Amino acid sequence: MEGDTFIDKIRRSRSLKLFLLLGPGLIFLAIFFFAPFVISLMLSLGMLDKEVYTWYLTFEVTLRYYIRFFTNPGTVRAIILSFYYASVTTIGTLLLAYPMAYYMAFKMDKRMKTTAVFIIFLPFWINFILRVYAMRFILHEAGPLQQGLISIGLLSEPIPILGTDIAVIITMIYSYLIFMLLPIFGVVEKINKEYIEAAYTLGAPPLKTFLKITLPLSKPGIIAGSLLVFIPALGEFVIPILVGGGRAYTIGRLIYDNFIRISGILGWAMGSAAAMVYIGLILISTYIYFKFVGREITLI
Amino acid sequence: MSMVDRALKIIFWSIVTLTYLPIVVMILFSFNSSRSKLVFTGFTLENYISLINNANVWESFINSIWTAAVVVLVSLLLGILMAYAVVRYKPRGSTLLDSLIMVPIIIPEIVEAVTLVIFLIIVGFKLSPLTIIIGHVAFDAPLAYLVLKARFQGWNREYEEAAMTLGADEITTFFKITIPLMMPAILAAAFLTFIWSYDDFIKTFFTRPTGFDTLPVYIWNRVARGRLELDINALSTIIVAISFLFTYVRMKLVKE
């Protein structure tokens, strides 16, 4: 057409519009998220190598970095320890969050709920590292909490918690609680109260009503919360360093150390392998989890 | 009130109190004049004075603010375009598209950080403030998309159609009608992406050039060696105050 400008072309073509709208974001993610992931995967499988300054494809797959990673004596221990931390944190946050969510959903009026959510959220606006740092004052044996408990006679002598597994777990539960609480609250709050009233009317005792009606209906929230806690908890990196000391060596620290401590291509390949193992462990655990727990899932 | 209800009430408020305890203690100790740091001996503002005179704190604070601001602008731009495309044109395979855009939110941050740095090294990208921004946008653009798309979905197309019927073309309609209608959603997304970027530690830690600290990285460098530093408590107190103010203002805005 005569005088057909570029703008006119855009106006008419739906696919061109879509490309212009979606293109920038998708290309950005392709280059800076998906490509790095694929390259790391290839690197960890030995498919990329370097000769002086140029990278080339080797067209062969080797597991040597993974073998090296797993034969390192610290690796298996770190994986077991990470699973231990993440599982205890998930169970701990669930045990604390469920009664909280239940109380909020069933015993509070609408205004109170808004206030409660506000109050619960407030501490989580503070930088994560500062919150973990603050826990040091609480856990420290010379700190005000322990000394206070001693002076009122509730504690006979200071307990050295800082630098132990308990310190890591307490701090992790503290930090992850909100990720369990919010999805459970979201689901429990939407449970139709009529089901519960119906159960009561038909003569079911409170405990039975809870076990047969409320708990099964909260399942999607519990599943979402567990995943939101377990997946990041498994790779936690900051908390073990800040309150756990050298013994609290987790997958997150393993990824970092493999990447930082070993120089050059070996370090990058080992770091990549560690990261891929973490992703693999997440996939396997989520798969097993869904096998046992069920499939319904609602994210917040 | 039954026994169970009372127990639930006690559990709820005890846990809420416990989540405040570390923060309250940290704030209290920011006024501590003791050298032993863990025994409260007297009130002082020294920690605040040494904090305010600390040039590194200011520098890392400014770094945090400007990188986060750039991240928000880029993420909003990408997020708005993508969310608008998906809601308005409903392209084929939007579910697949949705899950693709969401992957960066689900993947643990440390994995994203390590793979991105390795990629940057391989393609010969020097670490700089730009690499921090890139790393953050890779997470924040999907986050903005998620928030915006959820809000756009419910919104009324009639205003746009009316504008077009009255002779406005699509681009005029987009800027005069769609964007103003989107504004509350855009503000919400801006707020969330800013907070995430401003607070981020792991990605920044990996993608930063040496010597370029954001506030979380600065704090980390000070406390990672296992020390207790009371001027960090003072810094926390200020951050707590600002966060509370921020949340309060946001609550007010959301209500309106």
XYZ file of N, CA and C in Angstrom, chain A residues 85-215:
393
model
N 18.032 -30.209 57.927
C 17.611 -28.839 58.229
C 16.283 -28.513 57.553
N 16.208 -28.823 56.254
C 15.019 -28.429 55.490
C 13.779 -29.172 55.989
N 13.925 -30.482 56.321
C 12.762 -31.248 56.773
C 12.293 -30.747 58.128
N 13.238 -30.579 59.059
C 12.840 -30.123 60.391
C 12.216 -28.732 60.300
N 12.788 -27.882 59.437
C 12.225 -26.539 59.273
C 10.805 -26.606 58.720
N 10.593 -27.473 57.725
C 9.262 -27.591 57.135
C 8.252 -28.070 58.177
N 8.629 -29.122 58.919
C 7.707 -29.644 59.937
C 7.485 -28.607 61.038
N 8.564 -27.970 61.461
C 8.473 -26.965 62.526
C 7.580 -25.799 62.138
N 7.793 -25.270 60.926
C 6.960 -24.140 60.512
C 5.505 -24.578 60.365
N 5.296 -25.822 59.895
C 3.921 -26.308 59.737
C 3.221 -26.380 61.097
N 3.935 -26.935 62.095
C 3.340 -27.087 63.426
C 3.016 -25.735 64.050
N 3.826 -24.719 63.756
C 3.546 -23.396 64.307
C 2.498 -22.661 63.474
N 2.624 -22.786 62.149
C 1.780 -21.964 61.277
C 0.331 -22.441 61.256
N 0.120 -23.758 61.344
C -1.257 -24.236 61.210
C -2.177 -23.690 62.297
N -1.801 -23.849 63.592
C -2.678 -23.274 64.611
C -2.862 -21.761 64.452
N -1.797 -21.081 64.024
C -1.902 -19.637 63.821
C -2.928 -19.317 62.729
N -2.794 -20.011 61.596
C -3.695 -19.768 60.475
C -5.129 -20.111 60.866
N -5.272 -21.212 61.596
C -6.593 -21.661 62.028
C -7.236 -20.607 62.923
N -6.443 -20.113 63.871
C -6.950 -19.090 64.787
C -7.365 -17.838 64.013
N -6.497 -17.420 63.098
C -6.804 -16.218 62.326
C -8.074 -16.393 61.487
N -8.167 -17.565 60.844
C -9.263 -17.769 59.899
C -10.607 -17.934 60.593
N -10.616 -18.630 61.741
C -11.907 -18.977 62.355
C -12.288 -18.113 63.544
N -11.302 -17.507 64.193
C -11.623 -16.829 65.442
C -11.506 -15.309 65.349
N -11.110 -14.809 64.186
C -10.939 -13.365 64.094
C -11.974 -12.775 63.146
N -12.431 -11.547 63.481
C -13.315 -10.880 62.527
C -12.470 -10.209 61.444
N -13.164 -9.640 60.474
C -12.445 -9.173 59.296
C -11.388 -8.106 59.611
N -11.759 -7.168 60.478
C -10.814 -6.096 60.805
C -9.595 -6.627 61.528
N -9.887 -7.561 62.459
C -8.805 -8.162 63.243
C -7.844 -8.923 62.323
N -8.416 -9.600 61.324
C -7.576 -10.349 60.382
C -6.583 -9.435 59.682
N -7.089 -8.291 59.192
C -6.214 -7.344 58.497
C -5.090 -6.881 59.416
N -5.457 -6.553 60.651
C -4.444 -6.113 61.613
C -3.434 -7.228 61.860
N -3.936 -8.458 62.042
C -3.046 -9.580 62.339
C -2.057 -9.794 61.194
N -2.562 -9.750 59.954
C -1.670 -9.941 58.808
C -0.606 -8.835 58.792
N -1.042 -7.622 59.085
C -0.118 -6.488 59.148
C 0.969 -6.726 60.201
N 0.548 -7.137 61.396
C 1.502 -7.350 62.489
C 2.469 -8.481 62.159
N 1.931 -9.550 61.550
C 2.787 -10.689 61.238
C 3.795 -10.324 60.147
N 3.349 -9.507 59.207
C 4.199 -9.152 58.076
C 5.341 -8.219 58.460
N 5.075 -7.314 59.389
C 6.047 -6.263 59.717
C 7.500 -6.727 59.857
N 7.784 -7.729 60.714
C 9.195 -8.101 60.871
C 9.830 -8.587 59.563
N 8.986 -9.024 58.625
C 9.546 -9.591 57.399
C 9.901 -8.524 56.367
N 9.615 -7.278 56.683
C 10.076 -6.202 55.810
C 11.522 -5.846 56.113
N 12.005 -6.302 57.253
C 13.391 -6.007 57.610
C 14.298 -6.947 56.834
N 15.407 -6.414 56.406
C 16.338 -7.228 55.624
C 16.616 -8.573 56.290
N 16.591 -9.596 55.459
C 16.765 -10.977 55.896
C 18.042 -11.170 56.728
N 19.143 -10.613 56.258
C 20.415 -10.789 56.965
C 20.358 -10.145 58.351
N 19.679 -9.012 58.434
C 19.550 -8.357 59.737
C 18.704 -9.187 60.690
N 17.664 -9.826 60.159
C 16.843 -10.666 61.030
C 17.655 -11.840 61.568
N 18.494 -12.421 60.702
C 19.334 -13.533 61.132
C 20.369 -13.027 62.139
N 20.920 -11.866 61.852
C 21.887 -11.252 62.764
C 21.251 -11.025 64.132
N 19.999 -10.550 64.137
C 19.304 -10.282 65.395
C 19.180 -11.544 66.239
N 19.049 -12.700 65.584
C 18.919 -13.951 66.316
C 20.163 -14.259 67.148
N 21.300 -13.717 66.705
C 22.522 -13.953 67.470
C 22.422 -13.428 68.897
N 21.741 -12.275 69.042
C 21.603 -11.700 70.378
C 20.720 -12.580 71.254
N 19.768 -13.260 70.618
C 18.860 -14.128 71.352
C 19.537 -15.446 71.715
N 20.308 -15.986 70.764
C 20.871 -17.322 70.973
C 22.164 -17.292 71.795
N 22.852 -16.191 71.787
C 24.166 -16.102 72.433
C 24.088 -16.446 73.922
N 25.051 -17.251 74.381
C 24.977 -17.667 75.786
C 25.202 -16.512 76.755
N 25.909 -15.473 76.311
C 26.087 -14.303 77.178
C 25.031 -13.248 76.874
N 24.099 -13.574 75.979
C 23.097 -12.603 75.540
C 22.017 -12.353 76.572
N 21.203 -11.340 76.329
C 20.204 -10.935 77.315
C 19.151 -11.997 77.611
N 18.790 -12.811 76.612
C 17.731 -13.794 76.840
C 18.180 -14.861 77.833
N 19.319 -15.490 77.504
C 19.807 -16.555 78.375
C 20.165 -16.015 79.759
N 20.820 -14.857 79.803
C 21.190 -14.282 81.087
C 19.942 -13.915 81.890
N 18.941 -13.416 81.176
C 17.684 -13.070 81.835
C 17.013 -14.299 82.438
N 17.000 -15.393 81.666
C 16.391 -16.628 82.157
C 17.143 -17.164 83.366
N 18.471 -16.999 83.352
C 19.277 -17.455 84.484
C 18.948 -16.621 85.729
N 18.846 -15.298 85.534
C 18.649 -14.436 86.696
C 17.272 -14.630 87.340
N 16.276 -15.077 86.540
C 14.992 -15.363 87.190
C 14.868 -16.838 87.552
N 15.958 -17.580 87.377
C 16.007 -18.947 87.869
C 15.386 -19.997 86.958
N 15.024 -19.628 85.734
C 14.456 -20.612 84.812
C 15.530 -21.470 84.144
N 16.760 -20.983 84.230
C 17.866 -21.676 83.579
C 19.001 -21.704 84.598
N 19.655 -22.880 84.763
C 20.685 -22.913 85.791
C 22.027 -22.438 85.246
N 22.337 -22.782 84.025
C 23.577 -22.269 83.429
C 23.374 -22.035 81.934
N 24.171 -21.132 81.340
C 23.981 -20.822 79.918
C 24.156 -22.042 79.016
N 23.316 -22.131 77.986
C 23.427 -23.247 77.037
C 24.120 -22.718 75.786
N 25.203 -23.332 75.370
C 25.862 -22.872 74.140
C 25.081 -23.322 72.899
N 24.141 -22.480 72.458
C 23.313 -22.841 71.305
C 23.959 -22.368 70.005
N 24.484 -21.145 70.033
C 25.067 -20.567 68.828
C 26.146 -21.488 68.268
N 26.098 -21.731 66.972
C 27.074 -22.609 66.349
C 26.652 -24.070 66.373
N 25.392 -24.348 66.750
C 24.914 -25.733 66.725
C 23.791 -25.878 65.703
N 23.401 -27.138 65.470
C 22.283 -27.419 64.570
C 21.007 -26.758 65.076
N 20.831 -26.747 66.391
C 19.619 -26.175 66.980
C 19.514 -24.702 66.615
N 20.639 -23.988 66.673
C 20.633 -22.563 66.325
C 20.186 -22.388 64.881
N 20.719 -23.217 63.990
C 20.354 -23.127 62.574
C 18.858 -23.381 62.414
N 18.363 -24.436 63.071
C 16.959 -24.809 62.895
C 16.027 -23.740 63.461
N 16.331 -23.235 64.656
C 15.492 -22.182 65.248
C 15.443 -20.982 64.309
N 16.606 -20.571 63.797
C 16.658 -19.391 62.939
C 15.940 -19.650 61.615
N 16.065 -20.869 61.097
C 15.384 -21.173 59.840
C 13.875 -21.169 60.024
N 13.397 -21.753 61.121
C 11.956 -21.748 61.383
C 11.480 -20.305 61.504
N 12.240 -19.507 62.213
C 11.918 -18.092 62.393
C 11.835 -17.383 61.045
N 12.790 -17.653 60.157
C 12.845 -16.936 58.891
C 11.815 -17.414 57.876
N 11.460 -18.704 57.943
C 10.593 -19.264 56.905
C 9.128 -19.338 57.322
N 8.834 -19.017 58.577
C 7.476 -19.190 59.097
C 6.416 -18.560 58.182
N 6.696 -17.360 57.709
C 5.694 -16.629 56.929
C 5.343 -17.348 55.619
N 6.317 -18.059 55.039
C 6.064 -18.750 53.769
C 5.148 -19.955 53.966
N 5.087 -20.448 55.209
C 4.155 -21.517 55.519
C 2.809 -20.933 55.916
N 2.872 -19.846 56.681
C 1.644 -19.270 57.241
C 0.711 -18.713 56.159
N 1.269 -17.949 55.235
C 0.406 -17.264 54.265
C -0.402 -18.206 53.385
N 0.230 -19.207 52.742
C -0.602 -20.098 51.914
C -1.623 -20.885 52.720
N -1.254 -21.310 53.941
C -2.226 -22.063 54.748
C -3.383 -21.147 55.129
N -3.056 -19.938 55.566
C -4.113 -18.989 55.927
C -5.028 -18.732 54.731
N -4.413 -18.542 53.559
C -5.187 -18.275 52.344
C -6.213 -19.368 52.066
N -5.811 -20.623 52.300
C -6.704 -21.741 52.004
C -7.723 -21.947 53.130
N -7.241 -21.936 54.385
C -8.134 -22.195 55.521
C -9.231 -21.126 55.590
N -8.842 -19.884 55.254
C -9.801 -18.795 55.336
C -10.962 -18.995 54.356
N -10.679 -19.659 53.235
C -11.713 -19.822 52.221
C -12.588 -21.061 52.427
N -12.256 -21.863 53.456
C -13.073 -23.051 53.711
C -14.498 -22.620 54.052
N -15.423 -23.243 53.389
C -16.829 -22.912 53.615
C -17.243 -23.361 55.017
N -17.598 -22.392 55.868
C -17.919 -22.702 57.271
C -19.150 -23.616 57.385
N -19.965 -23.615 56.330
C -21.181 -24.441 56.387
C -20.880 -25.936 56.500
N -19.772 -26.368 55.869
C -19.384 -27.786 55.978
C -19.156 -28.156 57.437
N -18.466 -27.235 58.137
C -18.127 -27.511 59.531
C -19.390 -27.496 60.386
N -20.254 -26.503 60.131
C -21.503 -26.446 60.879
C -22.361 -27.691 60.617
N -22.361 -28.120 59.352
C -23.123 -29.327 58.997
C -22.631 -30.520 59.797
N -21.290 -30.646 59.910
C -20.723 -31.761 60.664
C -21.180 -31.707 62.116
N -21.152 -30.484 62.699
C -21.590 -30.322 64.090
C -23.068 -30.679 64.235
N -23.874 -30.158 63.310
C -25.322 -30.411 63.366
C -25.600 -31.906 63.326
N -24.784 -32.609 62.530
C -25.001 -34.055 62.413
C -24.373 -34.809 63.581
N -23.842 -34.068 64.557
C -23.391 -34.701 65.791
C -21.927 -35.101 65.849
N -21.119 -34.649 64.905
C -19.701 -35.010 64.952
C -19.004 -34.203 66.040
N -18.152 -34.857 66.851
C -17.413 -34.104 67.869
C -16.358 -33.205 67.200
N -15.914 -32.131 67.908
C -14.990 -31.161 67.312
C -13.730 -31.782 66.705
N -13.123 -32.729 67.435
C -11.879 -33.312 66.939
C -12.104 -34.056 65.632
N -13.199 -34.811 65.598
C -13.509 -35.581 64.398
C -13.802 -34.631 63.228
N -14.549 -33.555 63.526
C -14.848 -32.570 62.487
C -13.558 -31.999 61.917
N -12.628 -31.696 62.827
C -11.360 -31.135 62.390
C -10.608 -32.121 61.497
N -10.531 -33.380 61.966
C -9.740 -34.369 61.219
C -10.388 -34.760 59.898
N -11.759 -34.763 59.874
C -12.442 -35.246 58.672
C -12.796 -34.125 57.698
N -12.967 -32.907 58.200
C -13.419 -31.812 57.330
C -12.325 -30.744 57.146
N -11.952 -30.094 58.251
C -11.081 -28.927 58.144
C -9.701 -29.292 57.615
N -9.089 -30.309 58.228
C -7.726 -30.661 57.833
C -7.630 -31.080 56.364
